[in-house]
mmCIF file with all atom_site columns, C-alpha atoms in Angstrom:
data_model
loop_
_atom_site.group_PDB
_atom_site.id
_atom_site.type_symbol
_atom_site.label_atom_id
_atom_site.label_alt_id
_atom_site.label_comp_id
_atom_site.label_asym_id
_atom_site.label_entity_id
_atom_site.label_seq_id
_atom_site.pdbx_PDB_ins_code
_atom_site.Cartn_x
_atom_site.Cartn_y
_atom_site.Cartn_z
_atom_site.occupancy
_atom_site.B_iso_or_equiv
_atom_site.pdbx_formal_charge
_atom_site.auth_seq_id
_atom_site.auth_comp_id
_atom_site.auth_asym_id
_atom_site.auth_atom_id
_atom_site.pdbx_PDB_model_num
ATOM 1   C CA . MET A 1 1   ? 78.753  72.588  194.217 1.00 56.00 ? 1259 MET A CA 1
ATOM 2   C CA . ALA A 1 2   ? 82.003  70.644  194.094 1.00 71.00 ? 1260 ALA A CA 1
ATOM 3   C CA . LEU A 1 3   ? 82.418  67.301  192.399 1.00 81.00 ? 1261 LEU A CA 1
ATOM 4   C CA . THR A 1 4   ? 81.286  64.282  194.345 1.00 86.00 ? 1262 THR A CA 1
ATOM 5   C CA . GLU A 1 5   ? 83.845  61.763  195.512 1.00 89.00 ? 1263 GLU A CA 1
ATOM 6   C CA . LYS A 1 6   ? 82.816  59.380  192.724 1.00 93.00 ? 1264 LYS A CA 1
ATOM 7   C CA . GLN A 1 7   ? 83.082  62.135  190.094 1.00 90.00 ? 1265 GLN A CA 1
ATOM 8   C CA . GLU A 1 8   ? 86.519  63.027  191.402 1.00 88.00 ? 1266 GLU A CA 1
ATOM 9   C CA . VAL A 1 9   ? 87.653  59.407  191.016 1.00 92.00 ? 1267 VAL A CA 1
ATOM 10  C CA . LEU A 1 10  ? 86.335  59.267  187.438 1.00 94.00 ? 1268 LEU A CA 1
ATOM 11  C CA . VAL A 1 11  ? 88.008  62.546  186.482 1.00 91.00 ? 1269 VAL A CA 1
ATOM 12  C CA . LYS A 1 12  ? 91.332  61.582  188.025 1.00 92.00 ? 1270 LYS A CA 1
ATOM 13  C CA . GLU A 1 13  ? 91.234  58.123  186.445 1.00 94.00 ? 1271 GLU A CA 1
ATOM 14  C CA . SER A 1 14  ? 90.615  59.559  182.989 1.00 95.00 ? 1272 SER A CA 1
ATOM 15  C CA . TRP A 1 15  ? 93.198  62.336  183.500 1.00 94.00 ? 1273 TRP A CA 1
ATOM 16  C CA . GLU A 1 16  ? 95.821  59.626  184.068 1.00 94.00 ? 1274 GLU A CA 1
ATOM 17  C CA . ILE A 1 17  ? 94.970  58.262  180.619 1.00 96.00 ? 1275 ILE A CA 1
ATOM 18  C CA . LEU A 1 18  ? 94.981  61.716  179.029 1.00 95.00 ? 1276 LEU A CA 1
ATOM 19  C CA . LYS A 1 19  ? 98.355  62.620  180.569 1.00 94.00 ? 1277 LYS A CA 1
ATOM 20  C CA . GLN A 1 20  ? 99.956  59.767  178.639 1.00 95.00 ? 1278 GLN A CA 1
ATOM 21  C CA . ASN A 1 21  ? 99.659  61.822  175.449 1.00 95.00 ? 1279 ASN A CA 1
ATOM 22  C CA . VAL A 1 22  ? 98.710  65.425  176.202 1.00 95.00 ? 1280 VAL A CA 1
ATOM 23  C CA . PRO A 1 23  ? 100.136 66.804  172.912 1.00 94.00 ? 1281 PRO A CA 1
ATOM 24  C CA . GLU A 1 24  ? 97.976  64.468  170.824 1.00 94.00 ? 1282 GLU A CA 1
ATOM 25  C CA . TYR A 1 25  ? 94.754  64.951  172.802 1.00 96.00 ? 1283 TYR A CA 1
ATOM 26  C CA . SER A 1 26  ? 95.174  68.696  173.096 1.00 94.00 ? 1284 SER A CA 1
ATOM 27  C CA . LEU A 1 27  ? 95.640  69.029  169.343 1.00 93.00 ? 1285 LEU A CA 1
ATOM 28  C CA . ARG A 1 28  ? 92.601  66.797  168.746 1.00 94.00 ? 1286 ARG A CA 1
ATOM 29  C CA . LEU A 1 29  ? 90.602  69.095  171.015 1.00 94.00 ? 1287 LEU A CA 1
ATOM 30  C CA . PHE A 1 30  ? 91.512  72.186  169.009 1.00 92.00 ? 1288 PHE A CA 1
ATOM 31  C CA . LEU A 1 31  ? 90.994  70.495  165.644 1.00 92.00 ? 1289 LEU A CA 1
ATOM 32  C CA . ARG A 1 32  ? 87.530  69.404  166.844 1.00 94.00 ? 1290 ARG A CA 1
ATOM 33  C CA . ILE A 1 33  ? 86.756  72.968  167.888 1.00 92.00 ? 1291 ILE A CA 1
ATOM 34  C CA . MET A 1 34  ? 87.737  74.261  164.435 1.00 89.00 ? 1292 MET A CA 1
ATOM 35  C CA . GLU A 1 35  ? 85.799  71.484  162.732 1.00 91.00 ? 1293 GLU A CA 1
ATOM 36  C CA . VAL A 1 36  ? 82.603  72.429  164.565 1.00 91.00 ? 1294 VAL A CA 1
ATOM 37  C CA . TYR A 1 37  ? 83.286  76.180  164.505 1.00 91.00 ? 1295 TYR A CA 1
ATOM 38  C CA . PRO A 1 38  ? 85.651  77.050  161.617 1.00 88.00 ? 1296 PRO A CA 1
ATOM 39  C CA . ASP A 1 39  ? 85.634  80.760  162.531 1.00 87.00 ? 1297 ASP A CA 1
ATOM 40  C CA . ALA A 1 40  ? 87.496  79.842  165.719 1.00 87.00 ? 1298 ALA A CA 1
ATOM 41  C CA . LYS A 1 41  ? 90.654  79.986  163.605 1.00 86.00 ? 1299 LYS A CA 1
ATOM 42  C CA . ASN A 1 42  ? 90.228  83.762  163.417 1.00 85.00 ? 1300 ASN A CA 1
ATOM 43  C CA . MET A 1 43  ? 90.332  84.066  167.198 1.00 88.00 ? 1301 MET A CA 1
ATOM 44  C CA . PHE A 1 44  ? 93.992  83.034  167.304 1.00 85.00 ? 1302 PHE A CA 1
ATOM 45  C CA . SER A 1 45  ? 96.555  85.523  166.025 1.00 82.00 ? 1303 SER A CA 1
ATOM 46  C CA . PHE A 1 46  ? 98.916  82.714  165.071 1.00 81.00 ? 1304 PHE A CA 1
ATOM 47  C CA . LEU A 1 47  ? 96.257  81.080  162.846 1.00 82.00 ? 1305 LEU A CA 1
ATOM 48  C CA . ARG A 1 48  ? 94.328  84.074  161.539 1.00 80.00 ? 1306 ARG A CA 1
ATOM 49  C CA . ASP A 1 49  ? 96.521  84.902  158.533 1.00 77.00 ? 1307 ASP A CA 1
ATOM 50  C CA . SER A 1 50  ? 98.006  81.463  158.075 1.00 74.00 ? 1308 SER A CA 1
ATOM 51  C CA . ASP A 1 51  ? 97.288  79.101  155.219 1.00 71.00 ? 1309 ASP A CA 1
ATOM 52  C CA . GLU A 1 52  ? 99.195  76.432  157.099 1.00 67.00 ? 1310 GLU A CA 1
ATOM 53  C CA . ILE A 1 53  ? 97.291  73.299  158.089 1.00 68.00 ? 1311 ILE A CA 1
ATOM 54  C CA . PRO A 1 54  ? 96.462  74.002  161.755 1.00 72.00 ? 1312 PRO A CA 1
ATOM 55  C CA . GLN A 1 55  ? 97.898  70.741  163.089 1.00 76.00 ? 1313 GLN A CA 1
ATOM 56  C CA . ASN A 1 56  ? 101.276 71.682  161.583 1.00 79.00 ? 1314 ASN A CA 1
ATOM 57  C CA . ASN A 1 57  ? 101.362 75.033  163.371 1.00 83.00 ? 1315 ASN A CA 1
ATOM 58  C CA . PRO A 1 58  ? 103.796 74.864  166.322 1.00 85.00 ? 1316 PRO A CA 1
ATOM 59  C CA . ASN A 1 59  ? 102.115 77.866  167.977 1.00 85.00 ? 1317 ASN A CA 1
ATOM 60  C CA . LEU A 1 60  ? 98.777  76.062  167.926 1.00 87.00 ? 1318 LEU A CA 1
ATOM 61  C CA . GLN A 1 61  ? 100.388 72.926  169.295 1.00 90.00 ? 1319 GLN A CA 1
ATOM 62  C CA . ALA A 1 62  ? 101.952 74.845  172.197 1.00 91.00 ? 1320 ALA A CA 1
ATOM 63  C CA . HIS A 1 63  ? 98.773  76.794  172.906 1.00 89.00 ? 1321 HIS A CA 1
ATOM 64  C CA . ALA A 1 64  ? 96.622  73.662  172.743 1.00 91.00 ? 1322 ALA A CA 1
ATOM 65  C CA . VAL A 1 65  ? 98.800  71.867  175.286 1.00 91.00 ? 1323 VAL A CA 1
ATOM 66  C CA . LYS A 1 66  ? 98.688  74.839  177.656 1.00 90.00 ? 1324 LYS A CA 1
ATOM 67  C CA . VAL A 1 67  ? 94.892  75.180  177.423 1.00 88.00 ? 1325 VAL A CA 1
ATOM 68  C CA . PHE A 1 68  ? 94.272  71.443  177.665 1.00 89.00 ? 1326 PHE A CA 1
ATOM 69  C CA . ARG A 1 69  ? 96.463  71.071  180.757 1.00 88.00 ? 1327 ARG A CA 1
ATOM 70  C CA . LEU A 1 70  ? 94.953  74.120  182.453 1.00 85.00 ? 1328 LEU A CA 1
ATOM 71  C CA . THR A 1 71  ? 91.425  72.903  181.749 1.00 87.00 ? 1329 THR A CA 1
ATOM 72  C CA . CYS A 1 72  ? 91.977  69.318  182.827 1.00 85.00 ? 1330 CYS A CA 1
ATOM 73  C CA . GLU A 1 73  ? 94.034  70.159  185.896 1.00 85.00 ? 1331 GLU A CA 1
ATOM 74  C CA . SER A 1 74  ? 91.485  72.703  187.087 1.00 85.00 ? 1332 SER A CA 1
ATOM 75  C CA . VAL A 1 75  ? 88.743  70.057  186.816 1.00 84.00 ? 1333 VAL A CA 1
ATOM 76  C CA . VAL A 1 76  ? 90.912  67.484  188.610 1.00 81.00 ? 1334 VAL A CA 1
ATOM 77  C CA . GLN A 1 77  ? 91.473  69.910  191.507 1.00 79.00 ? 1335 GLN A CA 1
ATOM 78  C CA . LEU A 1 78  ? 87.865  71.041  191.756 1.00 72.00 ? 1336 LEU A CA 1
ATOM 79  C CA . ARG A 1 79  ? 86.792  68.760  194.605 1.00 71.00 ? 1337 ARG A CA 1
ATOM 80  C CA . GLU A 1 80  ? 90.022  69.239  196.530 1.00 69.00 ? 1338 GLU A CA 1
ATOM 81  C CA . CYS A 1 81  ? 89.868  73.036  196.308 1.00 65.00 ? 1339 CYS A CA 1
ATOM 82  C CA . GLY A 1 82  ? 86.090  73.434  196.322 1.00 65.00 ? 1340 GLY A CA 1
ATOM 83  C CA . ALA A 1 83  ? 86.354  75.904  193.446 1.00 61.00 ? 1341 ALA A CA 1
ATOM 84  C CA . VAL A 1 84  ? 88.285  76.514  190.249 1.00 66.00 ? 1342 VAL A CA 1
ATOM 85  C CA . ALA A 1 85  ? 91.902  76.669  191.379 1.00 64.00 ? 1343 ALA A CA 1
ATOM 86  C CA . ILE A 1 86  ? 93.570  79.118  189.018 1.00 64.00 ? 1344 ILE A CA 1
ATOM 87  C CA . ALA A 1 87  ? 95.720  81.926  190.375 1.00 59.00 ? 1345 ALA A CA 1
ATOM 88  C CA . GLY A 1 88  ? 93.996  85.313  190.401 1.00 60.00 ? 1346 GLY A CA 1
ATOM 89  C CA . SER A 1 89  ? 96.386  86.929  187.935 1.00 66.00 ? 1347 SER A CA 1
ATOM 90  C CA . THR A 1 90  ? 95.996  84.031  185.505 1.00 72.00 ? 1348 THR A CA 1
ATOM 91  C CA . MET A 1 91  ? 92.207  84.171  185.829 1.00 71.00 ? 1349 MET A CA 1
ATOM 92  C CA . LYS A 1 92  ? 92.243  87.940  185.219 1.00 79.00 ? 1350 LYS A CA 1
ATOM 93  C CA . ARG A 1 93  ? 94.357  87.404  182.100 1.00 78.00 ? 1351 ARG A CA 1
ATOM 94  C CA . LEU A 1 94  ? 92.027  84.638  180.889 1.00 78.00 ? 1352 LEU A CA 1
ATOM 95  C CA . GLY A 1 95  ? 89.019  86.897  181.348 1.00 78.00 ? 1353 GLY A CA 1
ATOM 96  C CA . SER A 1 96  ? 90.684  89.824  179.625 1.00 81.00 ? 1354 SER A CA 1
ATOM 97  C CA . VAL A 1 97  ? 91.959  87.811  176.660 1.00 83.00 ? 1355 VAL A CA 1
ATOM 98  C CA . HIS A 1 98  ? 88.666  85.983  176.141 1.00 83.00 ? 1356 HIS A CA 1
ATOM 99  C CA . LEU A 1 99  ? 86.770  89.287  176.284 1.00 82.00 ? 1357 LEU A CA 1
ATOM 100 C CA . LYS A 1 100 ? 89.195  90.963  173.854 1.00 83.00 ? 1358 LYS A CA 1
ATOM 101 C CA . ILE A 1 101 ? 88.833  88.257  171.194 1.00 83.00 ? 1359 ILE A CA 1
ATOM 102 C CA . GLY A 1 102 ? 85.042  88.200  171.498 1.00 82.00 ? 1360 GLY A CA 1
ATOM 103 C CA . VAL A 1 103 ? 84.431  84.865  173.184 1.00 87.00 ? 1361 VAL A CA 1
ATOM 104 C CA . THR A 1 104 ? 80.751  84.250  173.953 1.00 87.00 ? 1362 THR A CA 1
ATOM 105 C CA . ASP A 1 105 ? 78.740  81.631  175.837 1.00 86.00 ? 1363 ASP A CA 1
ATOM 106 C CA . ARG A 1 106 ? 78.326  79.778  172.524 1.00 91.00 ? 1364 ARG A CA 1
ATOM 107 C CA . HIS A 1 107 ? 82.096  79.405  172.199 1.00 92.00 ? 1365 HIS A CA 1
ATOM 108 C CA . PHE A 1 108 ? 82.277  77.822  175.643 1.00 92.00 ? 1366 PHE A CA 1
ATOM 109 C CA . ASP A 1 109 ? 79.564  75.363  174.560 1.00 95.00 ? 1367 ASP A CA 1
ATOM 110 C CA . VAL A 1 110 ? 81.596  74.376  171.481 1.00 95.00 ? 1368 VAL A CA 1
ATOM 111 C CA . VAL A 1 111 ? 84.723  73.832  173.575 1.00 94.00 ? 1369 VAL A CA 1
ATOM 112 C CA . ARG A 1 112 ? 82.750  71.849  176.161 1.00 96.00 ? 1370 ARG A CA 1
ATOM 113 C CA . GLU A 1 113 ? 81.434  69.446  173.559 1.00 97.00 ? 1371 GLU A CA 1
ATOM 114 C CA . ALA A 1 114 ? 84.860  69.126  171.891 1.00 96.00 ? 1372 ALA A CA 1
ATOM 115 C CA . LEU A 1 115 ? 86.487  68.439  175.265 1.00 96.00 ? 1373 LEU A CA 1
ATOM 116 C CA . LEU A 1 116 ? 83.970  65.756  176.182 1.00 97.00 ? 1374 LEU A CA 1
ATOM 117 C CA . ARG A 1 117 ? 84.322  64.027  172.792 1.00 97.00 ? 1375 ARG A CA 1
ATOM 118 C CA . THR A 1 118 ? 88.124  64.156  173.050 1.00 97.00 ? 1376 THR A CA 1
ATOM 119 C CA . ILE A 1 119 ? 88.082  62.586  176.509 1.00 97.00 ? 1377 ILE A CA 1
ATOM 120 C CA . GLU A 1 120 ? 85.558  59.981  175.385 1.00 98.00 ? 1378 GLU A CA 1
ATOM 121 C CA . GLU A 1 121 ? 87.833  59.008  172.505 1.00 97.00 ? 1379 GLU A CA 1
ATOM 122 C CA . ALA A 1 122 ? 90.870  58.858  174.781 1.00 97.00 ? 1380 ALA A CA 1
ATOM 123 C CA . VAL A 1 123 ? 89.373  56.690  177.502 1.00 97.00 ? 1381 VAL A CA 1
ATOM 124 C CA . GLY A 1 124 ? 87.433  54.371  175.210 1.00 97.00 ? 1382 GLY A CA 1
ATOM 125 C CA . GLU A 1 125 ? 85.442  51.727  177.081 1.00 96.00 ? 1383 GLU A CA 1
ATOM 126 C CA . LYS A 1 126 ? 85.934  53.503  180.417 1.00 96.00 ? 1384 LYS A CA 1
ATOM 127 C CA . TRP A 1 127 ? 83.665  56.322  179.178 1.00 97.00 ? 1385 TRP A CA 1
ATOM 128 C CA . SER A 1 128 ? 80.299  56.490  180.925 1.00 96.00 ? 1386 SER A CA 1
ATOM 129 C CA . GLU A 1 129 ? 77.459  58.902  181.567 1.00 96.00 ? 1387 GLU A CA 1
ATOM 130 C CA . GLU A 1 130 ? 78.908  59.460  185.043 1.00 95.00 ? 1388 GLU A CA 1
ATOM 131 C CA . MET A 1 131 ? 82.315  60.365  183.625 1.00 96.00 ? 1389 MET A CA 1
ATOM 132 C CA . GLU A 1 132 ? 80.720  62.678  181.084 1.00 97.00 ? 1390 GLU A CA 1
ATOM 133 C CA . GLY A 1 133 ? 78.732  64.329  183.873 1.00 95.00 ? 1391 GLY A CA 1
ATOM 134 C CA . ALA A 1 134 ? 81.836  64.781  186.017 1.00 94.00 ? 1392 ALA A CA 1
ATOM 135 C CA . TRP A 1 135 ? 83.896  66.363  183.244 1.00 94.00 ? 1393 TRP A CA 1
ATOM 136 C CA . GLY A 1 136 ? 80.904  68.418  182.109 1.00 95.00 ? 1394 GLY A CA 1
ATOM 137 C CA . GLU A 1 137 ? 80.344  69.758  185.628 1.00 92.00 ? 1395 GLU A CA 1
ATOM 138 C CA . GLY A 1 138 ? 84.017  70.550  186.025 1.00 90.00 ? 1396 GLY A CA 1
ATOM 139 C CA . TYR A 1 139 ? 84.239  72.303  182.674 1.00 91.00 ? 1397 TYR A CA 1
ATOM 140 C CA . ASP A 1 140 ? 81.069  74.271  183.406 1.00 91.00 ? 1398 ASP A CA 1
ATOM 141 C CA . ARG A 1 141 ? 82.607  75.537  186.650 1.00 89.00 ? 1399 ARG A CA 1
ATOM 142 C CA . LEU A 1 142 ? 85.755  76.643  184.811 1.00 88.00 ? 1400 LEU A CA 1
ATOM 143 C CA . ALA A 1 143 ? 83.739  78.319  182.034 1.00 89.00 ? 1401 ALA A CA 1
ATOM 144 C CA . ALA A 1 144 ? 81.600  80.138  184.619 1.00 88.00 ? 1402 ALA A CA 1
ATOM 145 C CA . ALA A 1 145 ? 84.728  81.416  186.384 1.00 86.00 ? 1403 ALA A CA 1
ATOM 146 C CA . ILE A 1 146 ? 86.196  82.705  183.110 1.00 85.00 ? 1404 ILE A CA 1
ATOM 147 C CA . LEU A 1 147 ? 82.879  84.280  182.100 1.00 89.00 ? 1405 LEU A CA 1
ATOM 148 C CA . ALA A 1 148 ? 82.663  86.003  185.489 1.00 87.00 ? 1406 ALA A CA 1
ATOM 149 C CA . GLU A 1 149 ? 86.167  87.364  185.025 1.00 84.00 ? 1407 GLU A CA 1
ATOM 150 C CA . MET A 1 150 ? 85.251  88.518  181.506 1.00 86.00 ? 1408 MET A CA 1
ATOM 151 C CA . LYS A 1 151 ? 82.362  90.480  183.026 1.00 86.00 ? 1409 LYS A CA 1
ATOM 152 C CA . VAL A 1 152 ? 84.701  92.063  185.567 1.00 80.00 ? 1410 VAL A CA 1
ATOM 153 C CA . SER A 1 153 ? 87.142  92.980  182.784 1.00 72.00 ? 1411 SER A CA 1
ATOM 154 C CA . ASP A 1 154 ? 84.322  94.422  180.684 1.00 74.00 ? 1412 ASP A CA 1
ATOM 155 C CA . GLU A 1 155 ? 83.023  96.526  183.580 1.00 78.00 ? 1413 GLU A CA 1
ATOM 156 C CA . ALA A 1 156 ? 86.535  97.764  184.372 1.00 72.00 ? 1414 ALA A CA 1
ATOM 157 C CA . ALA A 1 157 ? 87.329  98.690  180.756 1.00 65.00 ? 1415 ALA A CA 1
ATOM 158 C CA . PRO A 1 158 ? 85.500  102.097 180.640 1.00 63.00 ? 1416 PRO A CA 1
ATOM 159 C CA . ALA A 1 159 ? 87.148  103.116 183.917 1.00 54.00 ? 1417 ALA A CA 1
ATOM 160 C CA . ALA A 1 160 ? 90.571  102.447 182.411 1.00 48.00 ? 1418 ALA A CA 1
ATOM 161 C CA . ASN A 1 161 ? 89.986  104.887 179.533 1.00 46.00 ? 1419 ASN A CA 1
#
C-alpha cells in the first residue's frame, strides 16, 4: 500500500521544514536513538571505542546526515514510486551491513520512534496524528524492505562460504 495523496502532502510539507536543517535534525535523531538504546553506540565502528561525546564525532555527524536523508527521501518518494525507491545495490548493501552488525526488529522500532519524535519536534504545531501516521507508514515500508534484504543476505551467506 502506497501513501495516500493526503499523506504524501503531509510528508512533503514536513520534509521541506526538515531540509532547512538536516545536520541538526539528523544528529538529534541519532542522539535520541542512543538515549533510548545506549548499546546502539556499539553498532557503529566510529563510536564503539570512542570516549568522545557522540555529537562531537564528525563520523557520526556525516553518517547521521546520510541516513536521515536516505530515510526521509525514500518516504517522500513512496507514493510517486509505489515502493521504496532505493537502488538495488544500495539496498543490498543496507541489508548486508544491518545483518552484519546484528540489527533486529527491535532496533527498527527504536529508530522509528526516534524518527517520529524528531520530526514532531521539527515541525512543531504542524504535527498531527495524520502526519505521524504518514511518516510511520513510510518508515515501516523502508524498514520492511531493509529487513527483507537482510533475510536475502542471511540466506546467501552460507552459499558464499
